[in-house]
Amino acid sequence: MLTQHRYYGKSVPFGSREEAMKNASTLGYFNSAQAIADYAGVLLHIKKKYSAERSPSIVVGGSYGGMLAAWFRLKYPHIALGALASSAPILYFHDTAPQVGYYTIVTKDFKETSESCYETVRKSWDEIRKVASRPNGLSMLSKTFRTCKPLKETSELKDFLDSLYTDVAQYDDPPTYPLRIDVLGKIFKGVVAYKGNRSCYDMDEYIRPTETNVGWRWQTCSEMVMPIGHGHKDTMFPPAPFDLNRFTKDCEGTFGVKPKPHWVTTYYGGRDLKLILHRFGSNIIFSNGLRDPYSTGGVLGNISDSVVAISTVNGSHCLDILPESKSDPQWLVMQRKSEIKIIEEWIAKYENDLLEFKEETHA
């Protein structure tokens, strides 16, 4: 049985993706609360169908899915015995994480890999501006970066490079560690090193209206408001602080809705997380790789004996839940073993509780 988050994959309501994505009215059921409610219904159905009502379930997810896994355990403890939330930035919402955190980690990753690389990227933005200001400057940039279409403005190139650098840092996985590939020369060599030697490079690659891009854009506009930005001189990127007013205008123009920056922390919690979950949460593993920019919004310290954090210095985004490989470093192997051991302990305790419960009911 394949279960999907509604509106993603083949689970599209209203007959077609075009109809489902038409407006805020048809997108109204496209939210995290409805998604985990769907999973709850499916799990209950499966358990009933196979007479496994008391069989323990562990939910696992990464990134947004990791947030869903943690929230599922908190909202449906009678259905899921525990959760493994990998790279889940559940604290990256209103007033719970620094806005510059994401880009600070990206910058740190580059700087630690190569000071020269970091300086090259940092200086490139002004160089792009200078070249663009010359006669035929945009044409020169288009030729230098082998763009598939002529650049109309520098923001196209800057946005592409911004997305490329964050993608490299976020998914800087062993054994190749793409961030270590030669990006020490010209910026374009870095593009070729990461993307491969193509006949041309699509500046719209990261913003094309794919199912995921449009779907996640809706979710960030309607409920998952993550105030990610960066100021002046706090990263290797040009200043781009998060502006809620501008973000709101964009969302209203695209979907006709106003963002709800307080919704996640109101519905799921977030503030004083350690204080709250210390007594009222259990059986959640928050795993993070500290080279992952989203780790700044993750839970990096143990909250209680059973709400625990596992972090790896060299880990990246969702690395621990990817399929294992012979080339996996030992620290990654040990991380996965630690997670499995914790889950096995949850199940063992549950089975003991179940046995005691049966004895009491028959006493």
mmCIF file of C-alpha atoms in Angstrom:
data_model
loop_
_atom_site.group_PDB
_atom_site.id
_atom_site.type_symbol
_atom_site.label_atom_id
_atom_site.label_comp_id
_atom_site.label_asym_id
_atom_site.label_seq_id
_atom_site.Cartn_x
_atom_site.Cartn_y
_atom_site.Cartn_z
ATOM 1 C CA MET A 1 0.000 0.000 0.000
ATOM 2 C CA LEU A 2 1.362 3.422 -0.989
ATOM 3 C CA THR A 3 0.305 6.357 1.147
ATOM 4 C CA GLN A 4 0.980 9.888 -0.033
ATOM 5 C CA HIS A 5 0.636 13.370 1.377
ATOM 6 C CA ARG A 6 -2.476 14.760 -0.246
ATOM 7 C CA TYR A 7 -1.808 17.065 -3.238
ATOM 8 C CA TYR A 8 1.644 15.533 -3.741
ATOM 9 C CA GLY A 9 2.331 12.574 -6.024
ATOM 10 C CA LYS A 10 -0.788 10.973 -7.459
ATOM 11 C CA SER A 11 -3.032 11.932 -4.532
ATOM 12 C CA VAL A 12 -4.515 14.974 -6.258
ATOM 13 C CA PRO A 13 -8.130 15.869 -5.454
ATOM 14 C CA PHE A 14 -10.649 17.612 -7.738
ATOM 15 C CA GLY A 15 -9.737 15.528 -10.778
ATOM 16 C CA SER A 16 -6.534 17.219 -11.916
ATOM 17 C CA ARG A 17 -3.519 19.105 -10.615
ATOM 18 C CA GLU A 18 -4.601 22.240 -12.468
ATOM 19 C CA GLU A 19 -8.021 22.175 -10.796
ATOM 20 C CA ALA A 20 -6.592 21.303 -7.377
ATOM 21 C CA MET A 21 -4.054 24.136 -7.502
ATOM 22 C CA LYS A 22 -6.479 26.675 -8.924
ATOM 23 C CA ASN A 23 -7.071 28.854 -5.863
ATOM 24 C CA ALA A 24 -7.165 29.041 -2.077
ATOM 25 C CA SER A 25 -10.567 27.369 -2.031
ATOM 26 C CA THR A 26 -9.418 24.164 -3.744
ATOM 27 C CA LEU A 27 -6.132 24.256 -1.808
ATOM 28 C CA GLY A 28 -7.890 24.553 1.531
ATOM 29 C CA TYR A 29 -7.243 20.940 2.535
ATOM 30 C CA PHE A 30 -3.572 21.145 1.586
ATOM 31 C CA ASN A 31 -1.989 21.462 5.025
ATOM 32 C CA SER A 32 0.115 19.564 7.533
ATOM 33 C CA ALA A 33 -2.698 18.908 10.006
ATOM 34 C CA GLN A 34 -4.829 17.286 7.321
ATOM 35 C CA ALA A 35 -1.831 15.291 6.079
ATOM 36 C CA ILE A 36 -1.088 13.673 9.421
ATOM 37 C CA ALA A 37 -4.807 13.073 9.956
ATOM 38 C CA ASP A 38 -4.789 11.164 6.675
ATOM 39 C CA TYR A 39 -1.841 9.058 7.827
ATOM 40 C CA ALA A 40 -3.623 8.404 11.123
ATOM 41 C CA GLY A 41 -6.660 7.115 9.270
ATOM 42 C CA VAL A 42 -4.567 4.912 7.007
ATOM 43 C CA LEU A 43 -2.583 3.407 9.886
ATOM 44 C CA LEU A 44 -5.740 2.609 11.824
ATOM 45 C CA HIS A 45 -7.200 0.991 8.712
ATOM 46 C CA ILE A 46 -4.092 -1.153 8.171
ATOM 47 C CA LYS A 47 -3.967 -2.240 11.798
ATOM 48 C CA LYS A 48 -7.622 -3.223 11.733
ATOM 49 C CA LYS A 49 -7.344 -5.010 8.377
ATOM 50 C CA TYR A 50 -4.460 -7.172 9.577
ATOM 51 C CA SER A 51 -5.732 -7.589 13.149
ATOM 52 C CA ALA A 52 -2.687 -5.696 14.398
ATOM 53 C CA GLU A 53 -4.350 -3.059 16.540
ATOM 54 C CA ARG A 54 -1.742 -3.442 19.283
ATOM 55 C CA SER A 55 1.281 -3.755 17.027
ATOM 56 C CA PRO A 56 3.603 -0.787 17.609
ATOM 57 C CA SER A 57 4.102 1.741 14.797
ATOM 58 C CA ILE A 58 7.141 3.989 14.340
ATOM 59 C CA VAL A 59 6.811 6.986 12.032
ATOM 60 C CA VAL A 60 9.884 8.198 10.155
ATOM 61 C CA GLY A 61 10.374 11.340 8.115
ATOM 62 C CA GLY A 62 12.979 13.770 6.895
ATOM 63 C CA SER A 63 12.896 17.567 6.555
ATOM 64 C CA TYR A 64 9.198 18.570 6.298
ATOM 65 C CA GLY A 65 8.420 14.879 6.661
ATOM 66 C CA GLY A 66 10.510 14.889 9.829
ATOM 67 C CA MET A 67 8.357 17.657 11.245
ATOM 68 C CA LEU A 68 5.271 15.647 10.352
ATOM 69 C CA ALA A 69 6.732 12.587 12.101
ATOM 70 C CA ALA A 70 7.391 14.506 15.333
ATOM 71 C CA TRP A 71 4.009 16.212 15.235
ATOM 72 C CA PHE A 72 2.297 12.895 14.472
ATOM 73 C CA ARG A 73 3.744 11.339 17.619
ATOM 74 C CA LEU A 74 2.597 14.326 19.683
ATOM 75 C CA LYS A 75 -0.890 14.459 18.122
ATOM 76 C CA TYR A 76 -1.537 10.712 17.756
ATOM 77 C CA PRO A 77 0.324 8.908 20.557
ATOM 78 C CA HIS A 78 -2.331 6.181 20.471
ATOM 79 C CA ILE A 79 -1.377 5.343 16.884
ATOM 80 C CA ALA A 80 2.392 5.841 16.724
ATOM 81 C CA LEU A 81 4.627 4.487 19.477
ATOM 82 C CA GLY A 82 7.491 6.737 18.450
ATOM 83 C CA ALA A 83 9.001 8.932 15.777
ATOM 84 C CA LEU A 84 12.344 9.433 14.069
ATOM 85 C CA ALA A 85 12.430 13.036 12.894
ATOM 86 C CA SER A 86 15.452 13.543 10.652
ATOM 87 C CA SER A 87 16.585 17.087 9.821
ATOM 88 C CA ALA A 88 13.268 18.442 11.085
ATOM 89 C CA PRO A 89 13.461 22.244 11.544
ATOM 90 C CA ILE A 90 10.480 22.399 13.896
ATOM 91 C CA LEU A 91 11.942 25.458 15.616
ATOM 92 C CA TYR A 92 12.353 27.511 12.436
ATOM 93 C CA PHE A 93 9.155 29.431 12.968
ATOM 94 C CA HIS A 94 8.038 32.634 14.619
ATOM 95 C CA ASP A 95 10.528 33.798 17.263
ATOM 96 C CA THR A 96 11.986 30.316 17.819
ATOM 97 C CA ALA A 97 15.115 30.335 15.600
ATOM 98 C CA PRO A 98 17.444 33.046 14.240
ATOM 99 C CA GLN A 99 16.411 34.278 10.795
ATOM 100 C CA VAL A 100 20.018 34.257 9.602
ATOM 101 C CA GLY A 101 20.660 30.738 10.902
ATOM 102 C CA TYR A 102 20.200 28.870 7.631
ATOM 103 C CA TYR A 103 22.543 31.031 5.590
ATOM 104 C CA THR A 104 25.021 31.228 8.452
ATOM 105 C CA ILE A 105 25.507 27.456 8.264
ATOM 106 C CA VAL A 106 25.828 27.570 4.463
ATOM 107 C CA THR A 107 28.540 30.186 4.857
ATOM 108 C CA LYS A 108 30.239 28.192 7.615
ATOM 109 C CA ASP A 109 30.269 25.068 5.426
ATOM 110 C CA PHE A 110 31.976 26.890 2.589
ATOM 111 C CA LYS A 111 34.436 28.701 4.831
ATOM 112 C CA GLU A 112 35.472 25.553 6.680
ATOM 113 C CA THR A 113 35.967 23.719 3.400
ATOM 114 C CA SER A 114 38.045 26.494 1.848
ATOM 115 C CA GLU A 115 38.698 30.068 2.902
ATOM 116 C CA SER A 116 39.534 30.845 -0.727
ATOM 117 C CA CYS A 117 36.225 29.390 -1.908
ATOM 118 C CA TYR A 118 34.351 31.432 0.686
ATOM 119 C CA GLU A 119 36.124 34.644 -0.368
ATOM 120 C CA THR A 120 35.485 33.925 -4.044
ATOM 121 C CA VAL A 121 31.751 33.556 -3.463
ATOM 122 C CA ARG A 122 31.574 36.546 -1.137
ATOM 123 C CA LYS A 123 33.261 38.846 -3.671
ATOM 124 C CA SER A 124 31.379 37.499 -6.676
ATOM 125 C CA TRP A 125 28.146 39.375 -6.034
ATOM 126 C CA ASP A 126 29.781 42.767 -6.422
ATOM 127 C CA GLU A 127 31.684 41.526 -9.465
ATOM 128 C CA ILE A 128 28.412 40.422 -11.078
ATOM 129 C CA ARG A 129 26.990 43.872 -10.429
ATOM 130 C CA LYS A 130 30.043 45.590 -11.950
ATOM 131 C CA VAL A 131 30.004 43.468 -15.095
ATOM 132 C CA ALA A 132 26.253 43.986 -15.532
ATOM 133 C CA SER A 133 26.700 47.761 -15.364
ATOM 134 C CA ARG A 134 28.943 47.752 -18.452
ATOM 135 C CA PRO A 135 27.635 48.051 -22.025
ATOM 136 C CA ASN A 136 26.351 44.603 -23.036
ATOM 137 C CA GLY A 137 27.137 43.500 -19.466
ATOM 138 C CA LEU A 138 24.203 41.103 -19.204
ATOM 139 C CA SER A 139 25.215 39.519 -22.496
ATOM 140 C CA MET A 140 28.718 39.056 -21.133
ATOM 141 C CA LEU A 141 27.353 37.382 -18.022
ATOM 142 C CA SER A 142 25.076 35.171 -20.128
ATOM 143 C CA LYS A 143 28.062 34.059 -22.164
ATOM 144 C CA THR A 144 30.309 33.541 -19.110
ATOM 145 C CA PHE A 145 27.712 31.414 -17.308
ATOM 146 C CA ARG A 146 26.462 29.728 -20.487
ATOM 147 C CA THR A 147 22.829 30.515 -19.679
ATOM 148 C CA CYS A 148 20.147 28.785 -21.737
ATOM 149 C CA LYS A 149 18.382 32.113 -22.276
ATOM 150 C CA PRO A 150 19.871 35.626 -22.291
ATOM 151 C CA LEU A 151 19.778 37.203 -18.838
ATOM 152 C CA LYS A 152 17.255 39.992 -18.477
ATOM 153 C CA GLU A 153 18.530 41.096 -15.063
ATOM 154 C CA THR A 154 21.240 40.093 -12.606
ATOM 155 C CA SER A 155 18.729 38.773 -10.084
ATOM 156 C CA GLU A 156 18.168 35.729 -12.321
ATOM 157 C CA LEU A 157 21.830 34.768 -12.026
ATOM 158 C CA LYS A 158 22.121 35.702 -8.359
ATOM 159 C CA ASP A 159 19.034 33.694 -7.419
ATOM 160 C CA PHE A 160 20.338 30.689 -9.361
ATOM 161 C CA LEU A 161 23.719 30.857 -7.610
ATOM 162 C CA ASP A 162 22.059 31.369 -4.221
ATOM 163 C CA SER A 163 19.977 28.223 -4.742
ATOM 164 C CA LEU A 164 22.971 26.274 -6.028
ATOM 165 C CA TYR A 165 25.159 27.152 -3.026
ATOM 166 C CA THR A 166 22.447 26.300 -0.509
ATOM 167 C CA ASP A 167 21.723 23.047 -2.354
ATOM 168 C CA VAL A 168 25.411 22.103 -2.263
ATOM 169 C CA ALA A 169 25.653 22.811 1.467
ATOM 170 C CA GLN A 170 22.364 21.168 2.410
ATOM 171 C CA TYR A 171 23.113 17.935 0.569
ATOM 172 C CA ASP A 172 26.879 17.818 1.149
ATOM 173 C CA ASP A 173 26.857 14.036 1.458
ATOM 174 C CA PRO A 174 29.754 11.605 1.852
ATOM 175 C CA PRO A 175 31.744 10.125 0.278
ATOM 176 C CA THR A 176 31.897 12.718 -2.506
ATOM 177 C CA TYR A 177 31.181 15.841 -0.436
ATOM 178 C CA PRO A 178 30.303 18.023 -3.452
ATOM 179 C CA LEU A 179 31.318 21.113 -1.521
ATOM 180 C CA ARG A 180 34.889 19.883 -1.742
ATOM 181 C CA ILE A 181 34.763 19.794 -5.533
ATOM 182 C CA ASP A 182 36.857 22.559 -7.058
ATOM 183 C CA VAL A 183 34.875 25.739 -6.602
ATOM 184 C CA LEU A 184 38.073 27.602 -5.828
ATOM 185 C CA GLY A 185 38.465 29.113 -9.245
ATOM 186 C CA LYS A 186 35.881 31.147 -11.028
ATOM 187 C CA ILE A 187 32.290 30.817 -9.896
ATOM 188 C CA PHE A 188 31.316 29.231 -13.178
ATOM 189 C CA LYS A 189 33.781 26.414 -12.623
ATOM 190 C CA GLY A 190 31.927 25.729 -9.426
ATOM 191 C CA VAL A 191 28.645 25.582 -11.347
ATOM 192 C CA VAL A 192 30.138 23.102 -13.815
ATOM 193 C CA ALA A 193 31.696 21.098 -11.001
ATOM 194 C CA TYR A 194 28.346 20.663 -9.276
ATOM 195 C CA LYS A 195 25.940 20.551 -12.223
ATOM 196 C CA GLY A 196 28.178 18.849 -14.736
ATOM 197 C CA ASN A 197 29.382 20.164 -18.086
ATOM 198 C CA ARG A 198 26.175 21.123 -19.851
ATOM 199 C CA SER A 199 25.605 22.902 -23.119
ATOM 200 C CA CYS A 200 23.770 25.575 -21.154
ATOM 201 C CA TYR A 201 22.500 26.250 -17.617
ATOM 202 C CA ASP A 202 18.871 26.994 -16.878
ATOM 203 C CA MET A 203 18.573 29.975 -14.545
ATOM 204 C CA ASP A 204 14.979 28.935 -13.802
ATOM 205 C CA GLU A 205 15.965 25.435 -12.699
ATOM 206 C CA TYR A 206 15.201 26.048 -9.022
ATOM 207 C CA ILE A 207 12.020 28.066 -9.539
ATOM 208 C CA ARG A 208 10.147 26.194 -12.239
ATOM 209 C CA PRO A 209 6.494 25.561 -11.263
ATOM 210 C CA THR A 210 6.898 21.887 -10.437
ATOM 211 C CA GLU A 211 4.493 20.013 -8.197
ATOM 212 C CA THR A 212 6.872 20.338 -5.242
ATOM 213 C CA ASN A 213 7.715 23.995 -5.848
ATOM 214 C CA VAL A 214 4.104 25.090 -6.203
ATOM 215 C CA GLY A 215 2.915 22.832 -3.385
ATOM 216 C CA TRP A 216 5.558 23.937 -0.910
ATOM 217 C CA ARG A 217 5.064 27.568 -1.916
ATOM 218 C CA TRP A 218 1.394 27.196 -0.981
ATOM 219 C CA GLN A 219 2.260 25.612 2.337
ATOM 220 C CA THR A 220 4.760 28.321 3.254
ATOM 221 C CA CYS A 221 2.210 30.967 2.352
ATOM 222 C CA SER A 222 -0.676 29.379 4.214
ATOM 223 C CA GLU A 223 0.908 27.864 7.335
ATOM 224 C CA MET A 224 4.626 26.934 7.217
ATOM 225 C CA VAL A 225 6.061 30.439 7.424
ATOM 226 C CA MET A 226 9.827 30.083 7.913
ATOM 227 C CA PRO A 227 11.469 33.503 8.330
ATOM 228 C CA ILE A 228 14.738 32.630 6.571
ATOM 229 C CA GLY A 229 16.911 35.545 5.523
ATOM 230 C CA HIS A 230 20.301 37.162 5.960
ATOM 231 C CA GLY A 231 21.490 40.650 6.749
ATOM 232 C CA HIS A 232 24.527 42.720 5.873
ATOM 233 C CA LYS A 233 27.936 41.038 6.334
ATOM 234 C CA ASP A 234 26.638 38.140 8.460
ATOM 235 C CA THR A 235 26.981 35.646 5.585
ATOM 236 C CA MET A 236 28.788 35.354 2.245
ATOM 237 C CA PHE A 237 25.560 36.402 0.502
ATOM 238 C CA PRO A 238 24.288 39.890 -0.350
ATOM 239 C CA PRO A 239 21.801 41.323 2.182
ATOM 240 C CA ALA A 240 18.319 39.788 1.930
ATOM 241 C CA PRO A 241 16.549 39.965 5.316
ATOM 242 C CA PHE A 242 13.196 38.269 5.698
ATOM 243 C CA ASP A 243 10.479 40.855 5.183
ATOM 244 C CA LEU A 244 7.072 39.655 6.361
ATOM 245 C CA ASN A 245 5.244 42.525 4.646
ATOM 246 C CA ARG A 246 6.801 41.751 1.279
ATOM 247 C CA PHE A 247 6.283 38.030 1.834
ATOM 248 C CA THR A 248 2.625 38.693 2.612
ATOM 249 C CA LYS A 249 2.156 40.714 -0.584
ATOM 250 C CA ASP A 250 3.735 37.930 -2.632
ATOM 251 C CA CYS A 251 1.438 35.330 -1.074
ATOM 252 C CA GLU A 252 -1.638 37.471 -1.569
ATOM 253 C CA GLY A 253 -0.660 38.049 -5.184
ATOM 254 C CA THR A 254 0.005 34.353 -5.851
ATOM 255 C CA PHE A 255 -2.725 32.612 -3.840
ATOM 256 C CA GLY A 256 -4.929 35.326 -2.415
ATOM 257 C CA VAL A 257 -4.098 34.375 1.178
ATOM 258 C CA LYS A 258 -2.262 36.029 4.037
ATOM 259 C CA PRO A 259 0.472 34.012 5.745
ATOM 260 C CA LYS A 260 -0.119 32.925 9.333
ATOM 261 C CA PRO A 261 3.331 33.175 10.967
ATOM 262 C CA HIS A 262 1.970 32.142 14.389
ATOM 263 C CA TRP A 263 0.006 29.107 13.202
ATOM 264 C CA VAL A 264 2.636 26.374 13.589
ATOM 265 C CA THR A 265 3.704 27.471 17.066
ATOM 266 C CA THR A 266 0.034 27.787 18.083
ATOM 267 C CA TYR A 267 -1.107 24.425 16.716
ATOM 268 C CA TYR A 268 1.974 22.277 17.333
ATOM 269 C CA GLY A 269 3.969 24.290 19.839
ATOM 270 C CA GLY A 270 7.555 25.395 19.573
ATOM 271 C CA ARG A 271 8.273 28.001 22.191
ATOM 272 C CA ASP A 272 9.676 26.606 25.419
ATOM 273 C CA LEU A 273 9.799 23.238 23.684
ATOM 274 C CA LYS A 274 12.188 21.697 26.200
ATOM 275 C CA LEU A 275 10.083 22.811 29.150
ATOM 276 C CA ILE A 276 6.863 21.478 27.621
ATOM 277 C CA LEU A 277 8.056 18.197 26.118
ATOM 278 C CA HIS A 278 10.184 17.337 29.138
ATOM 279 C CA ARG A 279 7.002 16.189 30.883
ATOM 280 C CA PHE A 280 4.470 15.794 28.090
ATOM 281 C CA GLY A 281 6.399 14.251 25.191
ATOM 282 C CA SER A 282 8.024 10.861 24.702
ATOM 283 C CA ASN A 283 9.640 8.543 22.176
ATOM 284 C CA ILE A 284 10.955 11.026 19.632
ATOM 285 C CA ILE A 285 14.419 11.044 18.079
ATOM 286 C CA PHE A 286 15.518 14.339 16.570
ATOM 287 C CA SER A 287 18.495 13.652 14.310
ATOM 288 C CA ASN A 288 20.543 16.372 12.648
ATOM 289 C CA GLY A 289 23.707 16.750 10.651
ATOM 290 C CA LEU A 290 25.382 19.972 11.707
ATOM 291 C CA ARG A 291 26.493 20.773 8.145
ATOM 292 C CA ASP A 292 22.812 20.978 7.237
ATOM 293 C CA PRO A 293 21.633 24.627 7.181
ATOM 294 C CA TYR A 294 18.247 23.536 8.541
ATOM 295 C CA SER A 295 19.922 22.202 11.688
ATOM 296 C CA THR A 296 19.709 25.745 13.104
ATOM 297 C CA GLY A 297 15.980 25.141 13.445
ATOM 298 C CA GLY A 298 16.337 21.615 14.761
ATOM 299 C CA VAL A 299 16.339 20.142 18.258
ATOM 300 C CA LEU A 300 20.031 19.653 19.063
ATOM 301 C CA GLY A 301 19.870 18.674 22.731
ATOM 302 C CA ASN A 302 18.108 15.945 24.688
ATOM 303 C CA ILE A 303 14.792 17.050 26.128
ATOM 304 C CA SER A 304 14.146 13.995 28.304
ATOM 305 C CA ASP A 305 15.152 10.350 28.575
ATOM 306 C CA SER A 306 12.966 9.443 25.611
ATOM 307 C CA VAL A 307 12.888 12.700 23.615
ATOM 308 C CA VAL A 308 16.467 12.681 22.437
ATOM 309 C CA ALA A 309 18.734 14.439 19.981
ATOM 310 C CA ILE A 310 21.397 12.752 17.877
ATOM 311 C CA SER A 311 23.718 15.085 15.989
ATOM 312 C CA THR A 312 26.683 14.407 13.735
ATOM 313 C CA VAL A 313 29.293 17.061 13.018
ATOM 314 C CA ASN A 314 29.756 16.067 9.378
ATOM 315 C CA GLY A 315 26.177 15.057 8.640
ATOM 316 C CA SER A 316 23.958 16.747 6.075
ATOM 317 C CA HIS A 317 20.241 16.942 5.300
ATOM 318 C CA CYS A 318 18.322 13.694 6.065
ATOM 319 C CA LEU A 319 21.501 11.668 5.602
ATOM 320 C CA ASP A 320 20.700 9.093 8.284
ATOM 321 C CA ILE A 321 17.473 7.926 6.622
ATOM 322 C CA LEU A 322 18.975 7.530 3.151
ATOM 323 C CA PRO A 323 19.716 3.951 1.990
ATOM 324 C CA GLU A 324 22.923 2.593 3.425
ATOM 325 C CA SER A 325 26.005 2.286 1.235
ATOM 326 C CA LYS A 326 29.335 0.486 1.507
ATOM 327 C CA SER A 327 31.024 3.873 1.337
ATOM 328 C CA ASP A 328 29.169 5.242 4.394
ATOM 329 C CA PRO A 329 31.610 6.638 6.981
ATOM 330 C CA GLN A 330 31.737 4.939 10.369
ATOM 331 C CA TRP A 331 30.102 7.845 12.190
ATOM 332 C CA LEU A 332 27.048 7.523 9.941
ATOM 333 C CA VAL A 333 26.881 3.773 10.500
ATOM 334 C CA MET A 334 27.036 4.345 14.266
ATOM 335 C CA GLN A 335 24.364 7.046 14.104
ATOM 336 C CA ARG A 336 21.933 4.672 12.435
ATOM 337 C CA LYS A 337 22.759 1.910 14.915
ATOM 338 C CA SER A 338 22.082 4.310 17.802
ATOM 339 C CA GLU A 339 18.700 5.221 16.359
ATOM 340 C CA ILE A 340 17.749 1.580 15.836
ATOM 341 C CA LYS A 341 18.812 0.696 19.381
ATOM 342 C CA ILE A 342 16.632 3.464 20.827
ATOM 343 C CA ILE A 343 13.626 2.346 18.762
ATOM 344 C CA GLU A 344 14.172 -1.273 19.828
ATOM 345 C CA GLU A 345 14.127 -0.122 23.458
ATOM 346 C CA TRP A 346 10.830 1.695 22.880
ATOM 347 C CA ILE A 347 9.293 -1.454 21.408
ATOM 348 C CA ALA A 348 10.653 -3.657 24.213
ATOM 349 C CA LYS A 349 9.154 -1.363 26.864
ATOM 350 C CA TYR A 350 5.859 -1.273 24.995
ATOM 351 C CA GLU A 351 5.725 -5.068 24.812
ATOM 352 C CA ASN A 352 6.387 -5.268 28.560
ATOM 353 C CA ASP A 353 3.609 -2.764 29.194
ATOM 354 C CA LEU A 354 1.310 -4.738 26.936
ATOM 355 C CA LEU A 355 2.070 -7.946 28.817
ATOM 356 C CA GLU A 356 1.401 -6.273 32.171
ATOM 357 C CA PHE A 357 -1.830 -4.819 30.810
ATOM 358 C CA LYS A 358 -3.025 -8.260 29.693
ATOM 359 C CA GLU A 359 -2.183 -9.761 33.088
ATOM 360 C CA GLU A 360 -4.087 -7.014 34.910
ATOM 361 C CA THR A 361 -7.174 -7.399 32.732
ATOM 362 C CA HIS A 362 -7.223 -11.156 33.349
ATOM 363 C CA ALA A 363 -6.518 -10.916 37.076
#
